[in-house]
Short mmCIF file of C-alpha atoms and ligand atoms in Angstrom, two decimals:
data_model
loop_
_atom_site.label_atom_id
_atom_site.label_comp_id
_atom_site.label_asym_id
_atom_site.label_seq_id
_atom_site.Cartn_x
_atom_site.Cartn_y
_atom_site.Cartn_z
CA MET A 34 -22.78 6.52 -4.68
CA PHE A 35 -21.35 10.03 -5.09
CA ARG A 36 -24.81 11.49 -5.04
CA ARG A 37 -25.47 9.74 -1.75
CA ILE A 38 -22.22 11.06 -0.29
CA ARG A 39 -23.05 14.58 -1.45
CA GLU A 40 -26.54 14.28 -0.06
CA ARG A 41 -25.13 13.01 3.20
CA ARG A 42 -22.63 15.90 3.36
CA ASN A 43 -25.40 18.37 2.64
CA HIS A 44 -27.47 16.69 5.28
CA GLN A 45 -24.62 16.81 7.78
CA ALA A 46 -23.90 20.46 7.04
CA ALA A 47 -27.56 21.27 7.40
CA GLN A 48 -27.72 19.28 10.59
CA ARG A 49 -24.68 21.07 12.05
CA GLU A 50 -26.18 24.39 11.16
CA TYR A 51 -29.44 23.31 12.66
CA GLU A 52 -27.78 22.09 15.85
CA GLU A 53 -25.83 25.34 16.18
CA LEU A 54 -29.04 27.25 15.79
CA THR A 55 -30.91 25.09 18.26
CA GLN A 56 -28.20 24.64 20.91
CA THR A 57 -28.86 27.87 22.68
CA ALA A 58 -32.59 27.48 22.46
CA HIS A 59 -32.58 23.97 24.01
CA LEU A 60 -34.68 22.59 21.22
CA VAL A 61 -34.70 18.91 20.31
CA PRO A 62 -32.79 18.55 17.03
CA ALA A 63 -35.63 16.97 15.13
CA LEU A 64 -33.62 16.72 11.89
CA ALA A 65 -31.44 13.99 13.39
CA GLU A 66 -34.46 11.78 13.75
CA ILE A 67 -35.35 11.76 10.06
CA PRO A 68 -34.10 8.38 8.82
CA ASP A 69 -33.17 9.32 5.25
CA PHE A 70 -30.14 7.03 5.17
CA PRO A 71 -29.23 3.89 7.09
CA GLU A 72 -27.64 4.33 10.48
CA THR A 73 -23.93 3.62 10.59
CA ALA A 74 -21.66 3.11 13.55
CA PRO A 75 -19.17 5.89 14.31
CA GLY A 76 -16.13 5.54 12.07
CA GLN A 77 -17.88 3.17 9.71
CA ASP A 78 -18.44 5.82 7.04
CA ALA A 79 -14.73 6.36 6.54
CA GLU A 80 -14.11 2.59 6.47
CA GLN A 81 -16.57 2.06 3.66
CA ASP A 82 -14.60 4.31 1.33
CA PHE A 83 -11.55 2.02 1.50
CA LEU A 84 -10.77 -1.47 0.33
CA PRO A 85 -11.71 -4.35 2.63
CA ARG A 86 -9.13 -4.78 5.37
CA ASP A 87 -7.55 -7.92 3.89
CA LEU A 88 -6.99 -6.21 0.53
CA ARG A 89 -5.19 -3.22 1.97
CA VAL A 90 -1.43 -3.02 1.70
CA PRO A 91 0.52 -1.27 4.44
CA PRO A 92 2.56 1.75 3.37
CA ARG A 93 5.97 0.80 2.02
CA ASP A 94 7.81 2.40 4.92
CA LYS A 95 6.05 0.01 7.31
CA LEU A 96 7.49 -3.03 5.58
CA ALA A 97 10.80 -4.65 6.52
CA GLY A 98 11.67 -4.91 2.85
CA LEU A 99 10.48 -5.46 -0.68
CA MET A 100 11.45 -8.10 -3.18
CA MET A 101 10.93 -8.80 -6.84
CA ARG A 102 12.08 -11.22 -9.49
CA TRP A 103 14.50 -10.05 -12.13
CA ASP A 104 14.68 -12.86 -14.66
CA GLY A 105 16.88 -11.34 -17.35
CA PRO A 106 20.44 -10.05 -17.11
CA LEU A 107 20.70 -7.11 -14.74
CA VAL A 108 22.65 -4.23 -16.22
CA VAL A 109 24.25 -1.93 -13.66
CA GLU A 110 26.06 1.13 -14.98
CA GLY A 111 26.41 -0.44 -18.41
CA GLU A 112 27.71 -3.82 -17.19
CA VAL A 113 25.83 -7.09 -16.87
CA HIS A 114 25.96 -7.88 -13.19
CA ALA A 115 27.31 -11.33 -12.30
CA CYS A 116 27.26 -13.04 -8.93
CA PRO A 117 30.76 -12.61 -7.41
CA GLU A 118 30.60 -16.13 -5.98
CA CYS A 119 29.20 -18.28 -8.77
CA GLY A 120 29.11 -16.07 -11.86
CA ALA A 121 25.34 -16.33 -12.42
CA TYR A 122 24.05 -13.34 -14.37
CA ARG A 123 20.29 -13.86 -14.55
CA ASP A 124 17.28 -15.05 -12.52
CA TRP A 125 17.88 -12.64 -9.66
CA VAL A 126 15.73 -11.81 -6.72
CA VAL A 127 16.16 -8.13 -5.93
CA PHE A 128 15.61 -7.01 -2.35
CA LEU A 129 15.06 -3.49 -1.16
CA MET A 130 15.92 -3.42 2.54
CA ARG A 131 15.49 0.10 3.84
CA GLU A 132 17.56 2.07 1.33
CA SER A 133 19.85 -0.78 0.27
CA ILE A 134 19.55 -3.10 -2.69
CA TRP A 135 20.59 -6.72 -2.26
CA LEU A 136 20.79 -9.18 -5.12
CA ARG A 137 20.22 -12.89 -4.64
CA CYS A 138 21.44 -15.21 -7.37
CA PRO A 139 19.71 -18.53 -8.19
CA ALA A 140 22.23 -20.33 -5.94
CA GLY A 141 21.21 -18.14 -3.00
CA HIS A 142 24.31 -15.92 -2.77
CA GLU A 143 23.28 -12.51 -1.56
CA THR A 144 25.35 -9.42 -2.27
CA LEU A 145 24.85 -5.75 -1.59
CA GLU A 146 24.65 -3.65 -4.76
CA PRO A 147 25.47 -0.09 -3.72
CA ARG A 148 25.09 1.27 -7.26
CA LEU A 149 21.33 0.61 -7.14
CA ASP A 150 19.01 2.36 -4.74
CA ALA A 151 15.40 2.64 -3.61
CA ALA A 152 14.57 5.04 -6.45
CA TRP A 153 15.84 2.50 -8.97
CA TYR A 154 13.80 -0.22 -7.25
CA ASN A 155 10.64 1.89 -7.32
CA ARG A 156 11.12 2.70 -11.00
CA ASN A 157 11.51 -0.96 -11.90
CA SER A 158 9.07 -2.74 -9.62
CA GLY A 159 5.36 -3.19 -10.10
CA PRO A 160 2.70 -2.60 -7.47
CA LEU A 161 2.81 -4.69 -4.30
CA ASN A 162 0.71 -7.77 -4.78
CA SER A 163 1.41 -9.91 -1.76
CA LEU A 164 2.76 -9.75 1.77
CA HIS A 165 4.89 -12.34 3.51
CA ASP A 166 5.97 -12.79 7.10
CA THR A 167 9.36 -14.19 6.18
CA VAL A 168 11.83 -13.85 3.33
CA GLN A 169 11.49 -17.61 2.74
CA ASP A 170 7.74 -17.23 2.19
CA GLY A 171 8.40 -14.36 -0.20
CA LEU A 172 10.96 -16.38 -2.14
CA LYS A 173 8.52 -19.28 -2.41
CA HIS A 174 5.89 -16.85 -3.71
CA LEU A 175 8.37 -15.65 -6.34
CA GLY A 176 9.05 -19.25 -7.32
CA ARG A 177 12.62 -19.30 -5.88
ZN1 ZN B 392 25.77 -16.92 -6.87
#
């Protein structure tokens, strides 16, 4: 694979050089007609170096928000965080919405947690593994 890319780059460099040399002389660039690798459509080369389209994940700043499960007690600044409405202290869903962290308890109460931030979220979350059009779909995916 890498050898082919290198060969192709060498070929392209040689071809450019050749074309520059031949442009002024109005010669037919014969090198371009040597079929030493399969023809590809313009732009296709770059595409092939990436994951298939349906496996790609958009950059985080293009997403409305991120969410993850947090099954154990959530300790914020040395204290176990409890839901202010029902007192639940575990089985959270943690949302990162822009720069804000929201916590959702098992009963569905959602509260802003200003002591946590995007950096905390990024330190504690794994890689993105799914995308959802709605929060409800995301919650279902998380088993909530
Ligand atoms: Zn609650």
